[in-house]
Coordinates of C-alpha atoms and ligand atoms in Angstrom, one line a residue:
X1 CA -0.9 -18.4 14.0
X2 CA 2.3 -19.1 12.3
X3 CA 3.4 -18.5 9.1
X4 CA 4.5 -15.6 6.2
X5 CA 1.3 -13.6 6.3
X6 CA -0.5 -11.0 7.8
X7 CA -3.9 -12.2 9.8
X8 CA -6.8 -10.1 10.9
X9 CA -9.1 -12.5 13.2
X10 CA -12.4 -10.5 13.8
X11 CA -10.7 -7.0 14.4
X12 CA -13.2 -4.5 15.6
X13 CA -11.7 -1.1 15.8
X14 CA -13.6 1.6 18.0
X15 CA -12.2 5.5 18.3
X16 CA -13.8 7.1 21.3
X17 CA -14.7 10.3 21.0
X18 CA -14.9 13.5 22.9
X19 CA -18.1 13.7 23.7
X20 CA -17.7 9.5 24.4
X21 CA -20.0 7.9 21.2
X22 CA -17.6 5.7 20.2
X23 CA -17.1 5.3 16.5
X24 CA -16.5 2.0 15.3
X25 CA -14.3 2.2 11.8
X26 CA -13.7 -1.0 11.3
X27 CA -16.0 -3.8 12.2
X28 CA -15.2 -7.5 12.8
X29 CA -13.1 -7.9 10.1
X30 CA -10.7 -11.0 9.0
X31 CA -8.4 -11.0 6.3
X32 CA -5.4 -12.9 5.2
X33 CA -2.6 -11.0 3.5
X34 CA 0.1 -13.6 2.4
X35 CA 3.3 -13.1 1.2
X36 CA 4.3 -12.2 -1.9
X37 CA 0.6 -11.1 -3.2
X38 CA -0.1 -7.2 -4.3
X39 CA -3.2 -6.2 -2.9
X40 CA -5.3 -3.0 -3.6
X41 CA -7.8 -1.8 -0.5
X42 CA -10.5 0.4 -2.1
X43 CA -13.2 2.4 -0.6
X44 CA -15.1 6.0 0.0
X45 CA -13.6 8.3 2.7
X46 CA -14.3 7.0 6.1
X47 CA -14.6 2.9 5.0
X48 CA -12.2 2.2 7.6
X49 CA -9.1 2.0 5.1
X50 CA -6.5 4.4 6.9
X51 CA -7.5 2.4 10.2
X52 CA -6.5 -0.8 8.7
X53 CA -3.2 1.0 7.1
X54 CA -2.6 1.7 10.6
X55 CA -3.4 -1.7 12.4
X56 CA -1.3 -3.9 9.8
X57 CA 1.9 -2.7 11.8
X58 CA 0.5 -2.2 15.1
X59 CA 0.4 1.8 15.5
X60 CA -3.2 1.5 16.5
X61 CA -4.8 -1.9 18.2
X62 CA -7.5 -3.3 17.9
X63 CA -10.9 -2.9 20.2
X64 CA -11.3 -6.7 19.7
X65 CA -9.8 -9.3 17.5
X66 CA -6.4 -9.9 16.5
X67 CA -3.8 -9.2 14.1
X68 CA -0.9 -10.9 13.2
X69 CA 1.7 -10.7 11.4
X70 CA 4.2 -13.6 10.3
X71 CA 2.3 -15.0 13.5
X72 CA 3.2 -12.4 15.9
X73 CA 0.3 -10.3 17.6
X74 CA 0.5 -6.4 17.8
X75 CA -1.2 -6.2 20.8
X76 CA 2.2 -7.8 22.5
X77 CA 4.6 -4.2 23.0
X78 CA 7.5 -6.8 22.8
X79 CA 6.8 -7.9 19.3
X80 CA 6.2 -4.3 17.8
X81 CA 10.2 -3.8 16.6
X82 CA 10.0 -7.1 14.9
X83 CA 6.5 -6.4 13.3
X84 CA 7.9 -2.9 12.4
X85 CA 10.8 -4.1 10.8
X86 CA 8.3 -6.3 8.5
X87 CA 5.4 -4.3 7.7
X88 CA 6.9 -0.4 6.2
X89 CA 4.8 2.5 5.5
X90 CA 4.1 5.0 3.1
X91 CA 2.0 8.0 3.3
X92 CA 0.1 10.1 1.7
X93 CA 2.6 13.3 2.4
X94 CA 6.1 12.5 2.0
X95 CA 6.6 15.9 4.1
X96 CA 5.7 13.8 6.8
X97 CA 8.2 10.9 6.3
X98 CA 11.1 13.1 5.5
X99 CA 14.0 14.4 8.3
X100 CA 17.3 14.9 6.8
X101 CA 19.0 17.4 4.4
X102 CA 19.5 15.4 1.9
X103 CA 18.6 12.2 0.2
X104 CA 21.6 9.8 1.0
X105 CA 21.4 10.7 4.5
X106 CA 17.2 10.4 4.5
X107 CA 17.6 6.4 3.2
X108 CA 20.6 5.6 5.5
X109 CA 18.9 7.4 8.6
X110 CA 16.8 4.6 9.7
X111 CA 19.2 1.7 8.6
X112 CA 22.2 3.7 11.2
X113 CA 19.3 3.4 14.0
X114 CA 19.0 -0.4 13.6
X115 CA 23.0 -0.2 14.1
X116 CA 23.9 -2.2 10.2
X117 CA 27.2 -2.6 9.5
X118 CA 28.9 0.2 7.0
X119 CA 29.3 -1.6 4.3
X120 CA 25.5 -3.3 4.4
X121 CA 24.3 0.1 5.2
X122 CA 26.0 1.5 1.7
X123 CA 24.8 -1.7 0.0
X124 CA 21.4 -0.7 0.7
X125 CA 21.2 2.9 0.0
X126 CA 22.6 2.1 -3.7
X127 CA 19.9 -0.5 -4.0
X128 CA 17.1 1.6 -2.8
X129 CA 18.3 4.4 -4.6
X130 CA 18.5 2.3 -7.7
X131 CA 14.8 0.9 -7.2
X132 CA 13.3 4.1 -7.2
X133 CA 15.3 5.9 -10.0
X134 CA 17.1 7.9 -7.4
X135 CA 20.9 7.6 -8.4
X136 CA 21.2 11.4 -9.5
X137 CA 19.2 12.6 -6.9
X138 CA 21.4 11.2 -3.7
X139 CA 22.9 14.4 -3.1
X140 CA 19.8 16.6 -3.2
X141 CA 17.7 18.3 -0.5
X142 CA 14.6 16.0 -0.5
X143 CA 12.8 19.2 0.7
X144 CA 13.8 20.9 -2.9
X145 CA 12.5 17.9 -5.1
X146 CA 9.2 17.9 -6.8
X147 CA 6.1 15.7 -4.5
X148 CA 6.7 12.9 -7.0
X149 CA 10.5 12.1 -5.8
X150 CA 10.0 13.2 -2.4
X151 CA 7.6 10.5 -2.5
X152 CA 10.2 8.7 -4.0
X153 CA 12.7 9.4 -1.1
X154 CA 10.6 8.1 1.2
X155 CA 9.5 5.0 -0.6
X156 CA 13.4 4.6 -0.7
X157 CA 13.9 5.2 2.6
X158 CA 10.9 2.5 3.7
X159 CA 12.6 -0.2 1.4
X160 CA 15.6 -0.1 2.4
X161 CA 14.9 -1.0 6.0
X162 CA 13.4 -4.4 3.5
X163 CA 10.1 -4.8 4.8
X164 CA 8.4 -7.7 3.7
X165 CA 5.0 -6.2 3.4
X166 CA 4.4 -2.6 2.4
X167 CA 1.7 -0.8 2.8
X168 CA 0.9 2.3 1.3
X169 CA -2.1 4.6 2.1
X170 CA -2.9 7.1 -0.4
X171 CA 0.5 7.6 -1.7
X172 CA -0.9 8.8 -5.3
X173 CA -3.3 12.0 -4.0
X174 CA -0.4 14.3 -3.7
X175 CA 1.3 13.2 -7.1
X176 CA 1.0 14.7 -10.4
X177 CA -0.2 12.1 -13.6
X178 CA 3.9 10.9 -14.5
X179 CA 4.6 10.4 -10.7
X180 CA 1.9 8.6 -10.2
X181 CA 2.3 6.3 -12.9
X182 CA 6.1 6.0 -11.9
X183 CA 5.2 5.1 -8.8
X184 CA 2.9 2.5 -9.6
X185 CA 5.3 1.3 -12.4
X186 CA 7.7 1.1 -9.3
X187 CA 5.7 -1.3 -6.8
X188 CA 5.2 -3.5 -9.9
X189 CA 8.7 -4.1 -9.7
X190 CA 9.2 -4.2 -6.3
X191 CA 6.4 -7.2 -6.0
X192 CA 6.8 -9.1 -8.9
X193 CA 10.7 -9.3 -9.2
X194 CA 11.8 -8.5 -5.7
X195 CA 9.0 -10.2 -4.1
X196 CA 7.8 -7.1 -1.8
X197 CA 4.2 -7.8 -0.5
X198 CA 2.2 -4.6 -1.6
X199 CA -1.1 -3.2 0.0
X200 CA -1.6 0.0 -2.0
X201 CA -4.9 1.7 -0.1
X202 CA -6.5 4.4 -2.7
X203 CA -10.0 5.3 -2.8
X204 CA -9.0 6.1 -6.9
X205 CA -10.1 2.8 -8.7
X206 CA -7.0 3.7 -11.5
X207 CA -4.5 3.0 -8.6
X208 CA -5.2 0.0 -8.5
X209 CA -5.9 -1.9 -11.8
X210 CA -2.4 -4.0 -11.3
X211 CA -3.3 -5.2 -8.1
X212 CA -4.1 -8.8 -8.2
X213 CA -6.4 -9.0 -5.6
X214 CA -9.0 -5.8 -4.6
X215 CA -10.2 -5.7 -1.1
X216 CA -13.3 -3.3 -1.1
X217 CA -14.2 -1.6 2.8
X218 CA -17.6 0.0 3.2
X219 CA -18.5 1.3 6.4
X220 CA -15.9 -0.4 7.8
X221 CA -16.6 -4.4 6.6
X222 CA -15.3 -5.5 3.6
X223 CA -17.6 -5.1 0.9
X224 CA -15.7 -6.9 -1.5
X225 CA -12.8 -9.7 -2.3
X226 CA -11.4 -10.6 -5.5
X227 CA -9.7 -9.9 -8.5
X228 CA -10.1 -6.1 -10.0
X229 CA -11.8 -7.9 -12.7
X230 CA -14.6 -9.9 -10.8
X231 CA -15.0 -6.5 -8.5
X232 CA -15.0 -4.2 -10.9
X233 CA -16.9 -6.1 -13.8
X234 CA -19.6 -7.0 -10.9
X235 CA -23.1 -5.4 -10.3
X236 CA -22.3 -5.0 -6.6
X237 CA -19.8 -2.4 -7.3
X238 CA -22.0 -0.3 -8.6
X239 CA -23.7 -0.1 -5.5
X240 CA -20.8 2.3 -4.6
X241 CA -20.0 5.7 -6.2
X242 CA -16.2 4.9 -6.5
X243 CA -16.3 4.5 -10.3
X244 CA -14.6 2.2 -12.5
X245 CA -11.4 2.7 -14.2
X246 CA -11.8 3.1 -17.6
X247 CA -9.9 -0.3 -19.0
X248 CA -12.9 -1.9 -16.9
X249 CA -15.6 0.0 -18.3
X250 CA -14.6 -1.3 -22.0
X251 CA -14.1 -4.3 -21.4
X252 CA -17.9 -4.3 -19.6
X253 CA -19.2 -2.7 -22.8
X254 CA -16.8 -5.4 -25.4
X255 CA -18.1 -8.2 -23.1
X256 CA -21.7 -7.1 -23.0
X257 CA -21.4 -6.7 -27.3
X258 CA -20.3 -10.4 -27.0
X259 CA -16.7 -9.8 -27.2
X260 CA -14.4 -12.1 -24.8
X261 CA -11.5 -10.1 -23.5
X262 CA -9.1 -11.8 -21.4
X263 CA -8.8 -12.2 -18.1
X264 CA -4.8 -10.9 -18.3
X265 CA -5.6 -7.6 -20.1
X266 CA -5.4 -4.9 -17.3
X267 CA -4.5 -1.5 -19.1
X268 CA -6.0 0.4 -22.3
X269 CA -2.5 -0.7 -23.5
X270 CA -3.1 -4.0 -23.5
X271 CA -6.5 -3.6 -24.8
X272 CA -5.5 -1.8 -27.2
X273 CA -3.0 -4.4 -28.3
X274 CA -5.1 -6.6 -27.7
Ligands
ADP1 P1 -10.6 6.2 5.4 O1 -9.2 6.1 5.4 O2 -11.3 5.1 4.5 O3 -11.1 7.6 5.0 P2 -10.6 6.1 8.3 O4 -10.0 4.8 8.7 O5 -9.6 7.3 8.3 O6 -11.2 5.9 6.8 O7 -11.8 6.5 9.2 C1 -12.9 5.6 9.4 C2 -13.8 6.2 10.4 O8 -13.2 6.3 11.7 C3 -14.3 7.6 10.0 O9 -15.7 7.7 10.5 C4 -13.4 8.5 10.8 O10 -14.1 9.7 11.1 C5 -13.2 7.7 12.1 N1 -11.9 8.0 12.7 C6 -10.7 7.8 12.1 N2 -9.7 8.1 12.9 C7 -10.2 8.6 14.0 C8 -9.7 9.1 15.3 N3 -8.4 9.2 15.5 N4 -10.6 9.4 16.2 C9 -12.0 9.3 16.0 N5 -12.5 8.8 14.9 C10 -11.7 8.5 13.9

């Protein structure tokens, strides 16, 4: 199980309840995540998505199966720092994410705990604030910026511990139109010209047009696996009541009037331009 990649081998994930009916939400699932790709996880509330946020860097285990990351198991308490260090997360409340009075001291916070040298640790805070369009903002009170940057702050914060695999659950539901979009813009960046690994986990289809490969949960399997084209050009999505983003539903209506489109346009933009 070596290798850069996260591996889920037949995970089954069971929450016990109260009253002792377990509830399985996720159900012998395996999935490969390698390095480098930028993945989107789609789904209705209560497909299992926030469980696999959750398992990909071992704050919950699995009920059965395995996962692995760069070939370490989380259910070994000695490898979690390491898997930590690889595998950073975002949330769908920066509120949650954020400690310190201000910004500077809210990216270098978690890079002091790892015990970085000065200089390194001042190296990243100028890249991470760079990144994420931070640079007049290092001085602010995180708790006085808008939700966009405070999402912002902690995205900077995440990267500049440089995980190699980022996964973000929900990150957009708390975000106004511009901040979403920047945000996206962002992680477009981050994985295609710093080579971050992105898992983006919305259950809004328009998050996640630029992904390059959609993973669809249902009821805690996965549904679906392919490009945001296939899925979202396919019959079987339908099945769902997630909705298609709108690039996708012209292109279905251009392709079904006998138009070809192709297969890199991914935004009304480039549609549009197209
Ligand atoms: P999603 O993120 O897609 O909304 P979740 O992974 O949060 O889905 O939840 C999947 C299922 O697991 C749901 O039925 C949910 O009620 C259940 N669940 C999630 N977390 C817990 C928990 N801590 N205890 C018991 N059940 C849970």
């Amino acid at each position: 199980m070596l290798g850069a990649r996260i591996e889920l081998v037949n995970v089954t994930k069971q929450y016990e309840t109260p009253l002792g009916d377990g509830v399985a939400a996720l159900r012998n699932v395996s999935l490969t995540i390698r390095k480098g790709e930028y993945i989107g996880v789609l789904g209705m509330n209560g497909s299992g998505k926030s469980t696999l946020a959750r398992l990909l860097n071992g704050l919950i285990k699995p009920t059965e199966g395995k996962v692995y990351v760069n070939g370490l198991s989380t259910d070994k308490p000695a490898n979690l720092t390491e898997i930590r260090r690889s595998v950073g997360m975002l949330f769908q409340n920066p509120d949650n994410q954020l400690v310190c009075p201000v910004v500077e001291e809210e990216i270098a916070f978690g890079l002091e705990n790892l015990g970085l040298p000065l200089p390194e640790i001042r190296r990243r805070i100028e890249w991470a604030l760079y990144v994420c369009g931070l640079e007049d903002k290092r001085y602010h009170a995180p708790h006085l910026l808008s939700g966009g940057q405070k999402q912002m702050v902690a995205l900077a914060s995440v990267l500049a511990m440089l995980p190699e695999y980022l996964v973000l659950d929900e990150p957009t539901s708390m975000l106004d139109p511009i901040s979403r979009r920047n945000l996206i813009a962002q992680l477009q960046v981050l994985n295609k010209e710093e080579g971050v690994t992105v898992i983006f986990i919305s259950h809004n289809p328009e998050d996640l047009i630029q992904a390059d490969r959609l993973i669809v949960l249902e009821q805690g399997s996965v549904y679906m696996d392919g490009t945001p084209r296939d899925v979202f050009l396919s019959e079987e999505i339908r099945n769902l009541e997630l909705g298609r983003p709108a690039v996708y539903q012209l292109i279905g209506e251009l392709e079904a009037s006998g138009l070809t489109v192709p297969s890199n346009v991914k935004s009304i933009d480039e549609l549009v331009g197209y």
